[in-house]
Short mmCIF file of C-alpha atoms in Angstrom, two decimals:
data_model
loop_
_atom_site.label_atom_id
_atom_site.label_comp_id
_atom_site.label_asym_id
_atom_site.label_seq_id
_atom_site.Cartn_x
_atom_site.Cartn_y
_atom_site.Cartn_z
CA MET A 1 0.18 0.17 0.26
CA ARG A 2 1.83 2.97 -1.11
CA VAL A 3 1.11 6.17 1.00
CA GLY A 4 1.06 9.76 0.98
CA VAL A 5 1.49 12.30 3.20
CA VAL A 6 0.49 16.27 3.15
CA GLY A 7 1.50 18.31 5.93
CA LEU A 8 4.84 17.37 8.08
CA GLY A 9 3.68 18.58 11.39
CA MET A 10 1.03 15.75 12.47
CA GLY A 11 1.29 14.64 9.22
CA LEU A 12 5.33 13.17 9.91
CA HIS A 13 3.52 11.53 13.39
CA LEU A 14 0.90 9.80 11.30
CA ALA A 15 3.75 9.06 8.58
CA ASN A 16 5.71 7.31 11.43
CA TRP A 17 2.40 5.28 12.47
CA CYS A 18 1.84 3.90 8.82
CA ARG A 19 5.47 2.71 8.65
CA ARG A 20 5.16 0.97 12.17
CA LEU A 21 1.93 -0.28 10.76
CA GLY A 22 3.31 -2.34 7.29
CA MET A 23 2.62 0.60 4.87
CA GLU A 24 5.24 1.80 2.96
CA VAL A 25 5.08 6.11 2.78
CA VAL A 26 6.41 6.70 -0.78
CA ALA A 27 6.14 10.41 -0.86
CA ALA A 28 5.51 13.36 1.47
CA CYS A 29 4.61 17.02 1.25
CA ASP A 30 5.01 20.57 3.12
CA ARG A 31 5.17 24.41 1.31
CA ASP A 32 8.23 24.46 4.39
CA PRO A 33 11.91 23.22 3.26
CA GLY A 34 12.99 22.57 7.42
CA ARG A 35 10.06 20.58 7.61
CA ARG A 36 10.79 18.42 4.04
CA ALA A 37 14.47 18.18 5.62
CA GLU A 38 13.55 17.04 8.87
CA ALA A 39 10.96 14.25 7.40
CA ARG A 40 13.72 13.46 4.84
CA ASP A 41 15.63 11.49 7.81
CA LEU A 42 12.79 10.00 9.42
CA LEU A 43 11.14 8.60 5.85
CA PRO A 44 14.45 7.72 3.85
CA GLY A 45 13.52 6.92 0.16
CA ALA A 46 10.01 9.08 0.55
CA ALA A 47 10.03 11.15 -2.37
CA MET A 48 9.54 15.22 -0.65
CA VAL A 49 7.82 17.80 -2.99
CA GLY A 50 6.78 21.21 -2.17
CA GLU A 51 3.43 22.02 -3.45
CA TRP A 52 0.62 18.67 -3.73
CA PRO A 53 -0.46 18.14 -7.02
CA ALA A 54 3.13 16.66 -7.42
CA LEU A 55 1.58 14.25 -5.05
CA LEU A 56 -0.61 12.89 -8.04
CA ASP A 57 2.00 11.97 -10.23
CA GLU A 58 3.35 9.13 -8.00
CA ARG A 59 1.40 6.29 -7.96
CA LEU A 60 -0.62 6.74 -5.06
CA ASP A 61 -2.52 3.75 -3.75
CA ALA A 62 -3.88 6.30 -0.47
CA VAL A 63 -3.23 9.46 1.14
CA VAL A 64 -3.33 11.11 4.60
CA LEU A 65 -3.93 15.30 4.93
CA ALA A 66 -3.00 16.52 7.66
CA ASN A 67 -2.56 20.08 6.03
CA ASP A 68 -4.02 22.85 7.76
CA PHE A 69 -7.18 22.92 9.46
CA ASP A 70 -9.33 24.50 6.85
CA GLU A 71 -7.85 23.45 3.77
CA HIS A 72 -8.57 19.58 3.33
CA ALA A 73 -11.63 19.54 1.85
CA PRO A 74 -10.19 20.82 -1.89
CA LEU A 75 -7.02 18.20 -1.43
CA ALA A 76 -9.67 15.53 -0.89
CA ILE A 77 -11.61 16.54 -3.90
CA ALA A 78 -8.55 16.26 -5.89
CA PHE A 79 -7.75 12.96 -4.51
CA LEU A 80 -10.87 11.33 -4.89
CA ASP A 81 -11.49 12.26 -8.12
CA ALA A 82 -7.59 10.76 -8.94
CA GLY A 83 -9.11 7.59 -7.33
CA VAL A 84 -6.73 7.46 -4.53
CA HIS A 85 -7.91 6.13 -1.13
CA VAL A 86 -8.74 9.64 1.33
CA LEU A 87 -7.39 9.74 4.72
CA SER A 88 -8.65 12.95 6.17
CA GLU A 89 -7.36 15.28 9.36
CA SER A 90 -10.46 17.64 11.10
CA ALA A 91 -12.14 19.50 9.42
CA ALA A 92 -13.77 17.20 7.17
CA CYS A 93 -15.03 21.22 5.68
CA ALA A 94 -14.75 24.64 6.12
CA ASP A 95 -18.48 25.36 4.55
CA GLU A 96 -21.80 23.46 3.42
CA GLN A 97 -20.49 24.56 -0.42
CA GLN A 98 -17.64 22.06 0.46
CA ALA A 99 -19.19 19.33 2.23
CA ARG A 100 -21.81 19.52 -0.68
CA ALA A 101 -18.97 19.38 -3.57
CA LEU A 102 -17.13 16.97 -0.65
CA LEU A 103 -19.83 13.83 -0.70
CA ALA A 104 -20.36 14.35 -4.47
CA ALA A 105 -17.01 13.50 -5.12
CA GLU A 106 -17.04 10.84 -2.96
CA ARG A 107 -20.05 9.16 -4.35
CA ARG A 108 -18.32 9.53 -7.83
CA SER A 109 -15.16 7.98 -6.88
CA ALA A 110 -13.51 4.50 -7.39
CA ALA A 111 -11.40 5.08 -3.90
CA THR A 112 -12.91 5.74 -0.66
CA TYR A 113 -13.58 8.74 2.27
CA SER A 114 -11.81 8.11 5.54
CA PHE A 115 -12.48 10.57 8.41
CA ALA A 116 -9.21 10.82 10.84
CA GLU A 117 -10.90 11.11 13.55
CA ASN A 118 -8.78 9.62 15.96
CA TYR A 119 -11.05 10.59 19.53
CA VAL A 120 -14.02 7.96 18.34
CA PHE A 121 -11.35 5.11 19.05
CA HIS A 122 -9.31 6.61 22.33
CA PRO A 123 -10.44 4.01 24.84
CA HIS A 124 -12.60 5.82 27.32
CA ILE A 125 -14.62 6.36 24.13
CA GLN A 126 -14.64 2.37 23.06
CA LEU A 127 -15.27 1.66 26.36
CA VAL A 128 -18.52 4.36 27.48
CA ARG A 129 -19.66 2.95 23.19
CA GLY A 130 -19.15 -0.65 25.21
CA ILE A 131 -21.61 0.02 27.93
CA VAL A 132 -24.30 1.75 25.65
CA ASP A 133 -24.05 -1.00 22.64
CA ALA A 134 -24.51 -3.34 25.36
CA GLY A 135 -27.98 -1.22 26.79
CA GLU A 136 -26.45 -0.71 30.44
CA ILE A 137 -27.70 2.93 30.80
CA GLY A 138 -30.78 2.66 28.64
CA ARG A 139 -31.54 4.73 25.51
CA VAL A 140 -29.12 7.87 25.72
CA THR A 141 -30.83 10.93 26.02
CA LEU A 142 -27.80 13.86 26.96
CA VAL A 143 -24.28 13.52 26.17
CA GLU A 144 -21.64 15.68 27.06
CA ALA A 145 -18.06 16.23 25.17
CA ASP A 146 -14.99 18.23 26.05
CA TYR A 147 -12.19 19.50 24.12
CA LEU A 148 -10.20 21.47 26.52
CA HIS A 149 -6.57 22.75 27.27
CA GLY A 150 -5.35 24.05 30.16
CA MET A 151 -3.12 26.88 29.30
CA ALA A 152 -1.50 29.83 30.02
CA PRO A 153 -3.32 33.40 29.02
CA ASP A 154 0.13 34.47 27.41
CA ALA A 155 0.12 31.43 25.38
CA VAL A 156 -3.01 31.12 24.50
CA ALA A 157 -3.18 34.96 22.89
CA GLY A 158 -0.48 33.75 21.33
CA LEU A 159 -1.77 30.93 19.10
CA ILE A 160 -5.28 32.42 18.35
CA GLY A 161 -4.10 35.43 17.84
CA ASP A 162 -1.53 34.78 15.44
CA PRO A 163 -3.48 35.45 11.83
CA ALA A 164 0.01 33.57 10.70
CA HIS A 165 -1.20 30.11 11.89
CA TRP A 166 -4.43 28.58 11.50
CA ARG A 167 -5.20 28.71 15.06
CA GLY A 168 -5.93 32.44 14.38
CA ARG A 169 -7.95 32.50 11.28
CA ILE A 170 -10.95 29.77 12.56
CA GLU A 171 -14.03 30.71 14.42
CA PRO A 172 -14.13 29.86 17.97
CA THR A 173 -16.26 27.20 17.00
CA ALA A 174 -14.54 25.45 14.36
CA TYR A 175 -12.65 22.89 16.30
CA CYS A 176 -15.35 20.34 17.23
CA THR A 177 -14.85 17.32 15.20
CA HIS A 178 -12.82 16.01 18.57
CA THR A 179 -16.17 16.07 20.67
CA LEU A 180 -18.84 15.55 18.18
CA SER A 181 -17.38 12.66 15.77
CA PRO A 182 -17.68 10.50 19.14
CA VAL A 183 -21.27 12.30 19.46
CA LEU A 184 -22.64 10.60 16.48
CA ALA A 185 -20.55 7.73 16.75
CA LEU A 186 -22.36 7.00 20.32
CA THR A 187 -25.44 7.92 19.52
CA GLY A 188 -25.90 6.82 15.26
CA ALA A 189 -27.15 10.19 15.36
CA MET A 190 -26.95 13.58 13.27
CA PRO A 191 -27.21 16.93 14.38
CA THR A 192 -30.06 19.40 13.25
CA GLU A 193 -29.39 22.60 15.63
CA VAL A 194 -26.99 24.28 16.68
CA ALA A 195 -26.42 26.72 19.95
CA ALA A 196 -23.36 28.43 20.56
CA PHE A 197 -22.00 30.42 23.19
CA PRO A 198 -19.17 32.31 24.38
CA VAL A 199 -18.20 31.20 28.10
CA ASP A 200 -16.76 34.74 28.57
CA ALA A 201 -18.40 37.32 27.55
CA ALA A 202 -15.55 39.92 27.98
CA ASP A 203 -13.11 37.40 25.87
CA PRO A 204 -15.41 35.14 23.55
CA ARG A 205 -12.43 33.53 21.24
CA PRO A 206 -10.94 31.58 24.01
CA ALA A 207 -13.65 28.92 25.10
CA VAL A 208 -16.94 27.85 23.96
CA VAL A 209 -20.01 25.96 24.37
CA MET A 210 -22.51 24.25 22.28
CA LEU A 211 -25.94 22.72 22.42
CA VAL A 212 -26.14 20.47 19.38
CA ARG A 213 -29.63 18.99 19.27
CA LEU A 214 -29.64 15.28 17.78
CA ASP A 215 -32.03 14.12 15.39
CA THR A 216 -32.99 11.47 17.79
CA GLY A 217 -34.07 13.83 20.32
CA GLY A 218 -31.24 13.70 22.39
CA LEU A 219 -28.59 16.69 23.49
CA ALA A 220 -25.44 16.82 23.32
CA ILE A 221 -23.47 19.53 25.09
CA THR A 222 -20.11 20.27 23.48
CA ARG A 223 -16.99 22.70 25.12
CA HIS A 224 -14.36 23.62 23.02
CA GLY A 225 -11.02 25.83 23.57
CA PHE A 226 -8.91 26.43 26.42
CA LEU A 227 -10.26 26.58 30.03
CA GLN A 228 -8.42 25.98 33.07
CA GLY A 229 -8.05 22.40 34.97
CA GLU A 230 -6.83 20.47 32.04
CA PRO A 231 -3.51 20.22 31.63
CA ASP A 232 -3.15 16.27 32.88
CA SER A 233 -5.74 15.43 31.33
CA HIS A 234 -5.49 14.49 27.85
CA TRP A 235 -8.59 16.70 27.11
CA SER A 236 -11.28 14.74 26.57
CA TRP A 237 -13.99 14.34 29.21
CA PHE A 238 -17.19 12.88 27.79
CA ALA A 239 -20.20 11.43 29.43
CA ALA A 240 -23.41 9.37 28.36
CA ARG A 241 -26.43 9.90 30.42
CA GLY A 242 -29.13 7.35 29.83
CA THR A 243 -32.72 6.76 30.55
CA ALA A 244 -31.31 3.87 33.19
CA GLY A 245 -28.07 5.17 34.21
CA LEU A 246 -24.70 7.44 33.98
CA ALA A 247 -21.23 6.21 31.91
CA GLU A 248 -18.37 8.62 32.28
CA SER A 249 -15.22 8.94 31.70
CA VAL A 250 -12.99 9.94 34.95
CA ARG A 251 -11.59 13.06 35.36
CA ALA A 252 -8.31 12.75 36.24
CA ALA A 253 -3.79 12.39 35.57
CA GLY A 254 -2.20 9.39 33.95
CA ASP A 255 -3.53 6.53 32.96
CA ARG A 256 -6.46 6.69 34.75
CA ALA A 257 -8.09 9.41 32.44
CA TRP A 258 -8.66 6.88 30.45
CA SER A 259 -11.07 5.35 32.81
CA VAL A 260 -14.53 5.20 33.34
CA ARG A 261 -17.58 5.72 35.66
CA VAL A 262 -20.54 3.81 35.39
CA ARG A 263 -23.61 4.88 37.49
CA LYS A 264 -26.91 2.68 38.11
CA GLU A 265 -29.80 4.26 40.75
CA PRO A 266 -31.44 2.39 42.92
CA TRP A 267 -34.47 1.54 40.89
CA THR A 268 -32.99 -0.35 38.03
CA ASP A 269 -32.09 -3.53 40.19
CA PRO A 270 -34.26 -5.93 41.26
CA ALA A 271 -32.83 -5.79 45.01
CA GLY A 272 -32.76 -1.83 45.08
CA THR A 273 -29.59 -1.54 45.40
CA VAL A 274 -26.80 1.20 43.52
CA ARG A 275 -24.16 0.31 41.54
CA ASP A 276 -20.85 2.68 40.57
CA GLU A 277 -18.10 1.34 39.54
CA GLU A 278 -15.12 2.44 37.59
CA ARG A 279 -14.13 0.32 34.97
CA GLU A 280 -10.59 0.26 32.60
CA PRO A 281 -9.94 -0.31 28.71
CA ALA A 282 -8.38 -3.12 27.73
CA PRO A 283 -5.08 -2.43 26.43
CA LEU A 284 -3.97 -2.42 22.36
CA PHE A 285 -1.25 -4.64 21.05
CA LEU A 286 0.34 -4.25 18.45
CA PRO A 287 1.15 -7.49 16.02
CA ASP A 288 4.63 -7.68 17.55
CA GLY A 289 3.37 -7.53 21.37
CA THR A 290 4.04 -3.81 21.75
CA ARG A 291 1.62 -2.63 24.12
CA VAL A 292 0.14 1.16 22.38
CA GLU A 293 -0.01 4.08 24.32
CA PRO A 294 -3.60 5.41 25.41
CA ARG A 295 -3.39 8.50 23.64
CA ALA A 296 -2.10 6.36 20.54
CA GLU A 297 -4.81 4.40 20.74
CA GLY A 298 -6.90 6.04 18.18
CA THR A 299 -4.55 7.12 15.96
CA VAL A 300 -3.28 3.05 15.53
CA ARG A 301 -6.84 1.91 14.81
CA ILE A 302 -7.89 4.91 12.16
CA LEU A 303 -4.90 3.88 10.80
CA GLU A 304 -5.40 0.53 10.60
CA GLY A 305 -9.00 0.59 9.54
CA PHE A 306 -7.34 2.71 6.27
CA ARG A 307 -5.55 0.44 5.85
CA ALA A 308 -8.63 -2.83 5.87
CA CYS A 309 -10.13 -0.22 3.55
CA VAL A 310 -7.77 -0.09 1.25
CA GLU A 311 -6.60 -3.23 1.30
CA GLU A 312 -9.67 -5.46 1.86
CA GLY A 313 -12.32 -2.95 0.55
CA ARG A 314 -14.13 -2.46 4.43
CA PRO A 315 -15.70 0.34 5.21
CA PRO A 316 -14.24 3.68 6.08
CA LEU A 317 -14.60 3.61 10.05
CA VAL A 318 -15.82 7.57 10.04
CA PRO A 319 -17.13 7.72 6.48
CA VAL A 320 -18.03 11.18 4.83
CA LEU A 321 -21.38 11.98 5.94
CA PRO A 322 -21.07 12.12 9.60
CA ALA A 323 -17.23 13.74 8.88
CA VAL A 324 -19.17 17.14 6.99
CA ALA A 325 -21.92 16.96 9.73
CA ALA A 326 -19.16 17.16 12.62
CA SER A 327 -17.32 20.02 10.92
CA LEU A 328 -20.30 21.88 9.55
CA VAL A 329 -21.79 21.59 13.02
CA GLY A 330 -18.65 24.19 13.91
CA VAL A 331 -19.72 26.15 11.41
CA ALA A 332 -23.18 27.08 12.18
CA GLY A 333 -21.97 27.41 16.09
CA ALA A 334 -20.13 30.02 14.39
CA ARG A 335 -23.51 32.13 12.23
CA SER A 336 -24.93 31.12 16.12
CA LEU A 337 -22.33 33.30 18.15
CA ARG A 338 -22.67 36.30 15.37
CA GLU A 339 -26.39 36.49 15.74
CA ASN A 340 -26.33 36.36 19.81
CA SER A 341 -26.38 33.07 20.07
CA ARG A 342 -29.91 32.07 18.36
CA PRO A 343 -29.96 28.40 17.40
CA VAL A 344 -29.10 27.70 13.59
CA PRO A 345 -30.61 24.57 12.25
CA MET A 346 -28.13 22.29 10.01
CA PRO A 347 -28.59 22.13 6.91
CA ASP A 348 -30.03 19.03 5.21
CA LEU A 349 -27.15 17.20 3.92
CA ALA A 350 -28.93 14.36 2.35
CA ALA A 351 -30.07 15.94 -0.59
CA ARG A 352 -28.43 14.83 -3.39
CA SER A 353 -25.16 17.38 -4.24
CA THR A 354 -23.05 18.25 -6.71
CA GLY A 355 -20.52 20.99 -7.59
CA SER A 356 -16.78 21.38 -6.97
CA VAL A 357 -14.43 23.89 -4.88
#
C-alpha cells in the first residue's frame, strides 16, 4: 500500500505510524523546507515535494491529509477524483459548499474517504460505546463532551491571536470534531440544530459551549477551547446519560483518565442496590506484542481501519457523511455566535450534492 502524506507537522507523526503498521510511505509534501528536511531523515526513500499536486504523479494508493485545519476538502476532492483513497484530518470541510462538493466527489469516485478522527477510538470513548451498545444505561438522552486545553493566557493569546497560524483564522466553534464525532458515533444520530455561547462574553474567542440537538431527540453539550484545569488530562472528558444510568470518563491525571465510571440508580436493580463502579479499558497491542500507549490508540485504530478499507475493501471507520456533519456543526455554531447565540438549523445533507471547489 503506497501512501503519500500532505503536511509534515502532525502528518509526520501519522507517517511514522503508517510505517510501523506496515504501510509504505513513498511521498510527502510540505511547503516548509525545514520540515521536508526533517522528514527526509525520518522517511528515507520517500519523495519530498513542496506542493501537493506533485503527489498526483506518485502512483499512490492512498493519501493522508494533515495540512492546515481549514484546507482539507479541496485536496480530498482532487485525490478522490484521481482514484486515490483519502484519510483526512479535521475539519472535513470549511463550509456547506465544500461539504456538498466533498459528498459528491466521494459518490463518484472509485476510491473511499475516511475521516481521521482519532478521538472516536480513544480508550474511554470505546468503553462508553460498549456500555451504551450493551444497553446498560438505556436510551441515551444527553451526551457531554469536552476538548479543552489548560494553558497560560499569554500562550493562548499567542496561538489564537496569530494570523499566520490556522488557529488564528478559524472561528472559536470550528475545532469541534474531537467532541462531535464521538457524539455522532455513540448515538448514531445526526445534528439538526446548534446554539453556541462564549464562555466569557468579555473575551469570547478562547472557549465556547455548544448545544447540539440530535435527530434522535437527544441533546449534546460540547465544550471547546482553552479553560483551566485540564493540563494533566488528555483534554477529552466524555459522558453519556441514559434513561437507566450514566457512563462518564474519569477526571483524573495519568492513565486513570482513560477509565470510565458507570452509575446505576437503586430503582434499576431488583434488590434496590446502587451500582457505582469504575472500569479500565483493555490494552491494545501491536502485532509484535508492543503495547500501544493509550493516547495513541485512536490513531492506531484509525490507520489500521484505513489500511483495511484500502486493501480489503472494508467500509471506512468514520465515513464522509458524519465527517462533514461534525465539521458543519462548527460552521453553524459560528453563525449562532454572530447572531447572539440564536439556534441555527443544520443543512440537510441527505439531498444529493453536486459541484466542486
